[in-house]
């Protein structure tokens, strides 16, 4: 699940990301992280998207990496151009 902690649309989003049960309740004992997404204009056109992820500990990060977090993030980021192109149709 996500708890939205900060929104400054369309330039910034901060969320807490956690594992949840079937009812959306946070699963205690599972790692959580905090993610910020910042969007800024690039000189010469376009935008720069910076995603920063923070974790409780190195062990929590290692647990998430072992669970496939890096692969999931790469897959999600690989879809951005297509999603943005659909929004401009």
PDB file of N, CA and C in Angstrom:
ATOM      1  N   UNK A   1       0.809  -1.176   0.000  1.00  0.00           N
ATOM      2  CA  UNK A   1       0.000   0.000   0.000  1.00  0.00           C
ATOM      3  C   UNK A   1       0.863   1.253   0.000  1.00  0.00           C
ATOM      4  N   UNK A   2       0.223   2.350  -0.197  1.00  0.00           N
ATOM      5  CA  UNK A   2       0.888   3.650  -0.152  1.00  0.00           C
ATOM      6  C   UNK A   2       0.107   4.574   0.768  1.00  0.00           C
ATOM      7  N   UNK A   3       0.841   5.306   1.576  1.00  0.00           N
ATOM      8  CA  UNK A   3       0.284   6.451   2.289  1.00  0.00           C
ATOM      9  C   UNK A   3       0.879   7.678   1.618  1.00  0.00           C
ATOM     10  N   UNK A   4       0.034   8.538   1.077  1.00  0.00           N
ATOM     11  CA  UNK A   4       0.512   9.765   0.444  1.00  0.00           C
ATOM     12  C   UNK A   4       0.819  10.759   1.557  1.00  0.00           C
ATOM     13  N   UNK A   5       2.076  11.199   1.610  1.00  0.00           N
ATOM     14  CA  UNK A   5       2.525  12.087   2.673  1.00  0.00           C
ATOM     15  C   UNK A   5       2.631  13.541   2.239  1.00  0.00           C
ATOM     16  N   UNK A   6       2.897  13.748   0.954  1.00  0.00           N
ATOM     17  CA  UNK A   6       3.073  15.122   0.460  1.00  0.00           C
ATOM     18  C   UNK A   6       2.754  15.156  -1.027  1.00  0.00           C
ATOM     19  N   UNK A   7       2.037  16.187  -1.450  1.00  0.00           N
ATOM     20  CA  UNK A   7       1.735  16.398  -2.863  1.00  0.00           C
ATOM     21  C   UNK A   7       1.931  17.875  -3.177  1.00  0.00           C
ATOM     22  N   UNK A   8       2.711  18.121  -4.201  1.00  0.00           N
ATOM     23  CA  UNK A   8       2.860  19.472  -4.746  1.00  0.00           C
ATOM     24  C   UNK A   8       2.725  19.305  -6.258  1.00  0.00           C
ATOM     25  N   UNK A   9       1.484  19.028  -6.693  1.00  0.00           N
ATOM     26  CA  UNK A   9       1.211  18.701  -8.093  1.00  0.00           C
ATOM     27  C   UNK A   9       1.550  19.880  -8.987  1.00  0.00           C
ATOM     28  N   UNK A  10       2.119  19.656 -10.120  1.00  0.00           N
ATOM     29  CA  UNK A  10       2.534  18.368 -10.692  1.00  0.00           C
ATOM     30  C   UNK A  10       4.023  18.094 -10.496  1.00  0.00           C
ATOM     31  N   UNK A  11       4.649  18.668  -9.477  1.00  0.00           N
ATOM     32  CA  UNK A  11       6.109  18.631  -9.363  1.00  0.00           C
ATOM     33  C   UNK A  11       6.667  17.679  -8.311  1.00  0.00           C
ATOM     34  N   UNK A  12       5.873  17.294  -7.289  1.00  0.00           N
ATOM     35  CA  UNK A  12       6.438  16.486  -6.202  1.00  0.00           C
ATOM     36  C   UNK A  12       5.374  15.593  -5.586  1.00  0.00           C
ATOM     37  N   UNK A  13       5.792  14.363  -5.280  1.00  0.00           N
ATOM     38  CA  UNK A  13       4.952  13.389  -4.594  1.00  0.00           C
ATOM     39  C   UNK A  13       5.833  12.626  -3.620  1.00  0.00           C
ATOM     40  N   UNK A  14       5.374  12.492  -2.377  1.00  0.00           N
ATOM     41  CA  UNK A  14       6.093  11.717  -1.371  1.00  0.00           C
ATOM     42  C   UNK A  14       5.111  10.710  -0.789  1.00  0.00           C
ATOM     43  N   UNK A  15       5.528   9.430  -0.758  1.00  0.00           N
ATOM     44  CA  UNK A  15       4.673   8.369  -0.241  1.00  0.00           C
ATOM     45  C   UNK A  15       5.460   7.446   0.676  1.00  0.00           C
ATOM     46  N   UNK A  16       4.731   6.777   1.567  1.00  0.00           N
ATOM     47  CA  UNK A  16       5.277   5.658   2.324  1.00  0.00           C
ATOM     48  C   UNK A  16       4.740   4.415   1.628  1.00  0.00           C
ATOM     49  N   UNK A  17       5.613   3.502   1.288  1.00  0.00           N
ATOM     50  CA  UNK A  17       5.270   2.272   0.569  1.00  0.00           C
ATOM     51  C   UNK A  17       5.422   1.117   1.545  1.00  0.00           C
ATOM     52  N   UNK A  18       4.380   0.280   1.645  1.00  0.00           N
ATOM     53  CA  UNK A  18       4.418  -0.819   2.609  1.00  0.00           C
ATOM     54  C   UNK A  18       3.664  -2.032   2.073  1.00  0.00           C
ATOM     55  N   UNK A  19       3.924  -3.162   2.682  1.00  0.00           N
ATOM     56  CA  UNK A  19       3.202  -4.379   2.362  1.00  0.00           C
ATOM     57  C   UNK A  19       1.899  -4.378   3.141  1.00  0.00           C
ATOM     58  N   UNK A  20       0.823  -4.810   2.475  1.00  0.00           N
ATOM     59  CA  UNK A  20      -0.499  -4.770   3.094  1.00  0.00           C
ATOM     60  C   UNK A  20      -1.198  -6.114   2.951  1.00  0.00           C
ATOM     61  N   UNK A  21      -2.160  -6.357   3.851  1.00  0.00           N
ATOM     62  CA  UNK A  21      -2.972  -7.562   3.753  1.00  0.00           C
ATOM     63  C   UNK A  21      -4.112  -7.323   2.769  1.00  0.00           C
ATOM     64  N   UNK A  22      -5.003  -8.298   2.639  1.00  0.00           N
ATOM     65  CA  UNK A  22      -6.091  -8.196   1.656  1.00  0.00           C
ATOM     66  C   UNK A  22      -7.060  -7.060   1.947  1.00  0.00           C
ATOM     67  N   UNK A  23      -7.020  -6.514   3.171  1.00  0.00           N
ATOM     68  CA  UNK A  23      -7.884  -5.397   3.533  1.00  0.00           C
ATOM     69  C   UNK A  23      -7.162  -4.046   3.454  1.00  0.00           C
ATOM     70  N   UNK A  24      -5.897  -4.071   3.033  1.00  0.00           N
ATOM     71  CA  UNK A  24      -5.140  -2.840   2.909  1.00  0.00           C
ATOM     72  C   UNK A  24      -4.404  -2.433   4.168  1.00  0.00           C
ATOM     73  N   UNK A  25      -4.501  -3.252   5.237  1.00  0.00           N
ATOM     74  CA  UNK A  25      -3.808  -2.930   6.489  1.00  0.00           C
ATOM     75  C   UNK A  25      -2.323  -3.270   6.363  1.00  0.00           C
ATOM     76  N   UNK A  26      -1.484  -2.415   6.907  1.00  0.00           N
ATOM     77  CA  UNK A  26      -0.032  -2.604   6.850  1.00  0.00           C
ATOM     78  C   UNK A  26       0.343  -3.889   7.575  1.00  0.00           C
ATOM     79  N   UNK A  27       1.223  -4.679   6.944  1.00  0.00           N
ATOM     80  CA  UNK A  27       1.718  -5.906   7.549  1.00  0.00           C
ATOM     81  C   UNK A  27       2.912  -5.576   8.440  1.00  0.00           C
ATOM     82  N   UNK A  28       2.758  -5.756   9.725  1.00  0.00           N
ATOM     83  CA  UNK A  28       3.833  -5.496  10.677  1.00  0.00           C
ATOM     84  C   UNK A  28       4.976  -6.473  10.433  1.00  0.00           C
ATOM     85  N   UNK A  29       6.182  -6.006  10.625  1.00  0.00           N
ATOM     86  CA  UNK A  29       7.346  -6.854  10.464  1.00  0.00           C
ATOM     87  C   UNK A  29       7.892  -6.912   9.050  1.00  0.00           C
ATOM     88  N   UNK A  30       7.164  -6.365   8.105  1.00  0.00           N
ATOM     89  CA  UNK A  30       7.627  -6.320   6.724  1.00  0.00           C
ATOM     90  C   UNK A  30       8.295  -4.968   6.484  1.00  0.00           C
ATOM     91  N   UNK A  31       9.276  -4.926   5.590  1.00  0.00           N
ATOM     92  CA  UNK A  31       9.965  -3.658   5.349  1.00  0.00           C
ATOM     93  C   UNK A  31       9.040  -2.635   4.696  1.00  0.00           C
ATOM     94  N   UNK A  32       9.308  -1.392   4.988  1.00  0.00           N
ATOM     95  CA  UNK A  32       8.602  -0.290   4.345  1.00  0.00           C
ATOM     96  C   UNK A  32       9.653   0.676   3.829  1.00  0.00           C
ATOM     97  N   UNK A  33       9.238   1.545   2.956  1.00  0.00           N
ATOM     98  CA  UNK A  33      10.163   2.544   2.427  1.00  0.00           C
ATOM     99  C   UNK A  33       9.397   3.833   2.184  1.00  0.00           C
ATOM    100  N   UNK A  34      10.165   4.895   1.989  1.00  0.00           N
ATOM    101  CA  UNK A  34       9.602   6.197   1.664  1.00  0.00           C
ATOM    102  C   UNK A  34      10.164   6.606   0.331  1.00  0.00           C
ATOM    103  N   UNK A  35       9.310   7.080  -0.544  1.00  0.00           N
ATOM    104  CA  UNK A  35       9.726   7.425  -1.894  1.00  0.00           C
ATOM    105  C   UNK A  35       9.281   8.842  -2.209  1.00  0.00           C
ATOM    106  N   UNK A  36      10.190   9.618  -2.783  1.00  0.00           N
ATOM    107  CA  UNK A  36       9.813  10.934  -3.283  1.00  0.00           C
ATOM    108  C   UNK A  36      10.068  10.959  -4.784  1.00  0.00           C
ATOM    109  N   UNK A  37       9.150  11.577  -5.494  1.00  0.00           N
ATOM    110  CA  UNK A  37       9.256  11.765  -6.938  1.00  0.00           C
ATOM    111  C   UNK A  37       9.242  13.265  -7.176  1.00  0.00           C
ATOM    112  N   UNK A  38      10.328  13.751  -7.761  1.00  0.00           N
ATOM    113  CA  UNK A  38      10.451  15.180  -8.056  1.00  0.00           C
ATOM    114  C   UNK A  38      10.607  15.359  -9.560  1.00  0.00           C
ATOM    115  N   UNK A  39       9.844  16.291 -10.124  1.00  0.00           N
ATOM    116  CA  UNK A  39       9.858  16.551 -11.562  1.00  0.00           C
ATOM    117  C   UNK A  39      10.262  18.002 -11.778  1.00  0.00           C
ATOM    118  N   UNK A  40      11.309  18.196 -12.578  1.00  0.00           N
ATOM    119  CA  UNK A  40      11.782  19.554 -12.849  1.00  0.00           C
ATOM    120  C   UNK A  40      11.996  19.730 -14.350  1.00  0.00           C
ATOM    121  N   UNK A  41      11.909  20.960 -14.799  1.00  0.00           N
ATOM    122  CA  UNK A  41      12.143  21.269 -16.209  1.00  0.00           C
ATOM    123  C   UNK A  41      13.624  21.123 -16.524  1.00  0.00           C
ATOM    124  N   UNK A  42      13.907  20.627 -17.705  1.00  0.00           N
ATOM    125  CA  UNK A  42      15.291  20.515 -18.178  1.00  0.00           C
ATOM    126  C   UNK A  42      15.588  21.681 -19.105  1.00  0.00           C
ATOM    127  N   UNK A  43      16.785  22.206 -18.984  1.00  0.00           N
ATOM    128  CA  UNK A  43      17.218  23.258 -19.897  1.00  0.00           C
ATOM    129  C   UNK A  43      17.204  22.684 -21.314  1.00  0.00           C
ATOM    130  N   UNK A  44      16.600  23.382 -22.227  1.00  0.00           N
ATOM    131  CA  UNK A  44      16.519  22.902 -23.598  1.00  0.00           C
ATOM    132  C   UNK A  44      15.262  22.087 -23.876  1.00  0.00           C
ATOM    133  N   UNK A  45      14.419  21.897 -22.880  1.00  0.00           N
ATOM    134  CA  UNK A  45      13.172  21.175 -23.078  1.00  0.00           C
ATOM    135  C   UNK A  45      13.138  19.846 -22.343  1.00  0.00           C
ATOM    136  N   UNK A  46      11.961  19.345 -22.169  1.00  0.00           N
ATOM    137  CA  UNK A  46      11.769  18.086 -21.469  1.00  0.00           C
ATOM    138  C   UNK A  46      11.774  18.263 -19.963  1.00  0.00           C
ATOM    139  N   UNK A  47      11.697  17.151 -19.279  1.00  0.00           N
ATOM    140  CA  UNK A  47      11.692  17.174 -17.821  1.00  0.00           C
ATOM    141  C   UNK A  47      12.675  16.143 -17.282  1.00  0.00           C
ATOM    142  N   UNK A  48      13.077  16.360 -16.055  1.00  0.00           N
ATOM    143  CA  UNK A  48      13.922  15.430 -15.324  1.00  0.00           C
ATOM    144  C   UNK A  48      13.087  14.876 -14.182  1.00  0.00           C
ATOM    145  N   UNK A  49      12.991  13.554 -14.080  1.00  0.00           N
ATOM    146  CA  UNK A  49      12.269  12.896 -12.999  1.00  0.00           C
ATOM    147  C   UNK A  49      13.308  12.261 -12.079  1.00  0.00           C
ATOM    148  N   UNK A  50      13.297  12.670 -10.814  1.00  0.00           N
ATOM    149  CA  UNK A  50      14.222  12.134  -9.823  1.00  0.00           C
ATOM    150  C   UNK A  50      13.413  11.382  -8.774  1.00  0.00           C
ATOM    151  N   UNK A  51      13.728  10.095  -8.599  1.00  0.00           N
ATOM    152  CA  UNK A  51      13.049   9.265  -7.611  1.00  0.00           C
ATOM    153  C   UNK A  51      14.062   8.921  -6.531  1.00  0.00           C
ATOM    154  N   UNK A  52      13.718   9.248  -5.299  1.00  0.00           N
ATOM    155  CA  UNK A  52      14.582   8.969  -4.159  1.00  0.00           C
ATOM    156  C   UNK A  52      13.841   8.019  -3.234  1.00  0.00           C
ATOM    157  N   UNK A  53      14.512   6.943  -2.841  1.00  0.00           N
ATOM    158  CA  UNK A  53      13.913   5.939  -1.968  1.00  0.00           C
ATOM    159  C   UNK A  53      14.712   5.870  -0.672  1.00  0.00           C
ATOM    160  N   UNK A  54      14.014   5.869   0.458  1.00  0.00           N
ATOM    161  CA  UNK A  54      14.650   5.805   1.775  1.00  0.00           C
ATOM    162  C   UNK A  54      14.114   4.583   2.510  1.00  0.00           C
ATOM    163  N   UNK A  55      14.995   3.919   3.251  1.00  0.00           N
ATOM    164  CA  UNK A  55      14.632   2.676   3.940  1.00  0.00           C
ATOM    165  C   UNK A  55      15.024   2.755   5.412  1.00  0.00           C
ATOM    166  N   UNK A  56      14.376   1.934   6.237  1.00  0.00           N
ATOM    167  CA  UNK A  56      14.654   1.930   7.677  1.00  0.00           C
ATOM    168  C   UNK A  56      16.084   1.522   7.996  1.00  0.00           C
ATOM    169  N   UNK A  57      16.637   0.618   7.195  1.00  0.00           N
ATOM    170  CA  UNK A  57      17.968   0.102   7.471  1.00  0.00           C
ATOM    171  C   UNK A  57      18.544  -0.541   6.218  1.00  0.00           C
ATOM    172  N   UNK A  58      19.826  -0.817   6.268  1.00  0.00           N
ATOM    173  CA  UNK A  58      20.463  -1.528   5.159  1.00  0.00           C
ATOM    174  C   UNK A  58      19.838  -2.917   5.001  1.00  0.00           C
ATOM    175  N   UNK A  59      19.533  -3.554   6.125  1.00  0.00           N
ATOM    176  CA  UNK A  59      18.922  -4.882   6.089  1.00  0.00           C
ATOM    177  C   UNK A  59      17.557  -4.851   5.404  1.00  0.00           C
ATOM    178  N   UNK A  60      16.761  -3.807   5.691  1.00  0.00           N
ATOM    179  CA  UNK A  60      15.445  -3.672   5.049  1.00  0.00           C
ATOM    180  C   UNK A  60      15.618  -3.496   3.546  1.00  0.00           C
ATOM    181  N   UNK A  61      16.580  -2.687   3.133  1.00  0.00           N
ATOM    182  CA  UNK A  61      16.850  -2.503   1.705  1.00  0.00           C
ATOM    183  C   UNK A  61      17.268  -3.821   1.077  1.00  0.00           C
ATOM    184  N   UNK A  62      18.171  -4.545   1.724  1.00  0.00           N
ATOM    185  CA  UNK A  62      18.619  -5.826   1.188  1.00  0.00           C
ATOM    186  C   UNK A  62      17.472  -6.821   1.072  1.00  0.00           C
ATOM    187  N   UNK A  63      16.557  -6.821   2.044  1.00  0.00           N
ATOM    188  CA  UNK A  63      15.391  -7.699   1.980  1.00  0.00           C
ATOM    189  C   UNK A  63      14.514  -7.346   0.779  1.00  0.00           C
ATOM    190  N   UNK A  64      14.281  -6.063   0.564  1.00  0.00           N
ATOM    191  CA  UNK A  64      13.465  -5.642  -0.577  1.00  0.00           C
ATOM    192  C   UNK A  64      14.151  -5.970  -1.896  1.00  0.00           C
ATOM    193  N   UNK A  65      15.456  -5.785  -1.965  1.00  0.00           N
ATOM    194  CA  UNK A  65      16.187  -6.138  -3.186  1.00  0.00           C
ATOM    195  C   UNK A  65      16.086  -7.629  -3.461  1.00  0.00           C
ATOM    196  N   UNK A  66      16.181  -8.456  -2.415  1.00  0.00           N
ATOM    197  CA  UNK A  66      16.063  -9.906  -2.579  1.00  0.00           C
ATOM    198  C   UNK A  66      14.665 -10.299  -3.044  1.00  0.00           C
ATOM    199  N   UNK A  67      13.672  -9.465  -2.750  1.00  0.00           N
ATOM    200  CA  UNK A  67      12.286  -9.733  -3.141  1.00  0.00           C
ATOM    201  C   UNK A  67      11.983  -9.215  -4.547  1.00  0.00           C
ATOM    202  N   UNK A  68      12.969  -8.605  -5.228  1.00  0.00           N
ATOM    203  CA  UNK A  68      12.763  -8.178  -6.609  1.00  0.00           C
ATOM    204  C   UNK A  68      12.446  -6.711  -6.806  1.00  0.00           C
ATOM    205  N   UNK A  69      12.717  -5.875  -5.812  1.00  0.00           N
ATOM    206  CA  UNK A  69      12.387  -4.456  -5.923  1.00  0.00           C
ATOM    207  C   UNK A  69      13.081  -3.789  -7.113  1.00  0.00           C
ATOM    208  N   UNK A  70      14.356  -4.070  -7.327  1.00  0.00           N
ATOM    209  CA  UNK A  70      15.094  -3.410  -8.410  1.00  0.00           C
ATOM    210  C   UNK A  70      14.494  -3.765  -9.765  1.00  0.00           C
ATOM    211  N   UNK A  71      14.169  -5.031  -9.960  1.00  0.00           N
ATOM    212  CA  UNK A  71      13.576  -5.459 -11.233  1.00  0.00           C
ATOM    213  C   UNK A  71      12.215  -4.802 -11.447  1.00  0.00           C
ATOM    214  N   UNK A  72      11.417  -4.737 -10.387  1.00  0.00           N
ATOM    215  CA  UNK A  72      10.108  -4.098 -10.493  1.00  0.00           C
ATOM    216  C   UNK A  72      10.207  -2.625 -10.818  1.00  0.00           C
ATOM    217  N   UNK A  73      11.181  -1.959 -10.215  1.00  0.00           N
ATOM    218  CA  UNK A  73      11.373  -0.541 -10.494  1.00  0.00           C
ATOM    219  C   UNK A  73      11.824  -0.313 -11.929  1.00  0.00           C
ATOM    220  N   UNK A  74      12.735  -1.156 -12.409  1.00  0.00           N
ATOM    221  CA  UNK A  74      13.180  -1.033 -13.809  1.00  0.00           C
ATOM    222  C   UNK A  74      12.006  -1.249 -14.765  1.00  0.00           C
ATOM    223  N   UNK A  75      11.170  -2.230 -14.476  1.00  0.00           N
ATOM    224  CA  UNK A  75      10.012  -2.496 -15.337  1.00  0.00           C
ATOM    225  C   UNK A  75       9.039  -1.322 -15.322  1.00  0.00           C
ATOM    226  N   UNK A  76       8.776  -0.775 -14.148  1.00  0.00           N
ATOM    227  CA  UNK A  76       7.853   0.361 -14.041  1.00  0.00           C
ATOM    228  C   UNK A  76       8.405   1.576 -14.775  1.00  0.00           C
ATOM    229  N   UNK A  77       9.690   1.866 -14.590  1.00  0.00           N
ATOM    230  CA  UNK A  77      10.294   3.033 -15.249  1.00  0.00           C
ATOM    231  C   UNK A  77      10.303   2.854 -16.761  1.00  0.00           C
ATOM    232  N   UNK A  78      10.431   1.636 -17.230  1.00  0.00           N
ATOM    233  CA  UNK A  78      10.426   1.367 -18.660  1.00  0.00           C
ATOM    234  C   UNK A  78       9.086   1.630 -19.330  1.00  0.00           C
ATOM    235  N   UNK A  79       8.036   1.791 -18.532  1.00  0.00           N
ATOM    236  CA  UNK A  79       6.697   2.030 -19.072  1.00  0.00           C
ATOM    237  C   UNK A  79       6.334   3.507 -19.144  1.00  0.00           C
ATOM    238  N   UNK A  80       7.159   4.375 -18.584  1.00  0.00           N
ATOM    239  CA  UNK A  80       6.794   5.794 -18.466  1.00  0.00           C
ATOM    240  C   UNK A  80       6.561   6.438 -19.834  1.00  0.00           C
ATOM    241  N   UNK A  81       7.461   6.231 -20.797  1.00  0.00           N
ATOM    242  CA  UNK A  81       7.291   6.875 -22.095  1.00  0.00           C
ATOM    243  C   UNK A  81       5.964   6.496 -22.738  1.00  0.00           C
ATOM    244  N   UNK A  82       5.598   5.218 -22.667  1.00  0.00           N
ATOM    245  CA  UNK A  82       4.333   4.768 -23.240  1.00  0.00           C
ATOM    246  C   UNK A  82       3.131   5.376 -22.556  1.00  0.00           C
ATOM    247  N   UNK A  83       3.182   5.465 -21.242  1.00  0.00           N
ATOM    248  CA  UNK A  83       2.070   6.062 -20.483  1.00  0.00           C
ATOM    249  C   UNK A  83       1.927   7.534 -20.842  1.00  0.00           C
ATOM    250  N   UNK A  84       3.034   8.245 -20.897  1.00  0.00           N
ATOM    251  CA  UNK A  84       2.981   9.664 -21.244  1.00  0.00           C
ATOM    252  C   UNK A  84       2.480   9.876 -22.666  1.00  0.00           C
ATOM    253  N   UNK A  85       2.897   8.998 -23.590  1.00  0.00           N
ATOM    254  CA  UNK A  85       2.442   9.110 -24.986  1.00  0.00           C
ATOM    255  C   UNK A  85       0.930   8.916 -25.066  1.00  0.00           C
ATOM    256  N   UNK A  86       0.378   7.988 -24.281  1.00  0.00           N
ATOM    257  CA  UNK A  86      -1.069   7.763 -24.273  1.00  0.00           C
ATOM    258  C   UNK A  86      -1.824   8.982 -23.757  1.00  0.00           C
ATOM    259  N   UNK A  87      -1.233   9.712 -22.839  1.00  0.00           N
ATOM    260  CA  UNK A  87      -1.877  10.893 -22.254  1.00  0.00           C
ATOM    261  C   UNK A  87      -1.973  12.036 -23.249  1.00  0.00           C
ATOM    262  N   UNK A  88      -1.173  12.026 -24.285  1.00  0.00           N
ATOM    263  CA  UNK A  88      -1.164  13.113 -25.264  1.00  0.00           C
ATOM    264  C   UNK A  88      -1.895  12.759 -26.553  1.00  0.00           C
ATOM    265  N   UNK A  89      -2.611  11.662 -26.558  1.00  0.00           N
ATOM    266  CA  UNK A  89      -3.350  11.248 -27.765  1.00  0.00           C
ATOM    267  C   UNK A  89      -4.647  12.001 -27.845  1.00  0.00           C
TER     268      UNK A  89
END
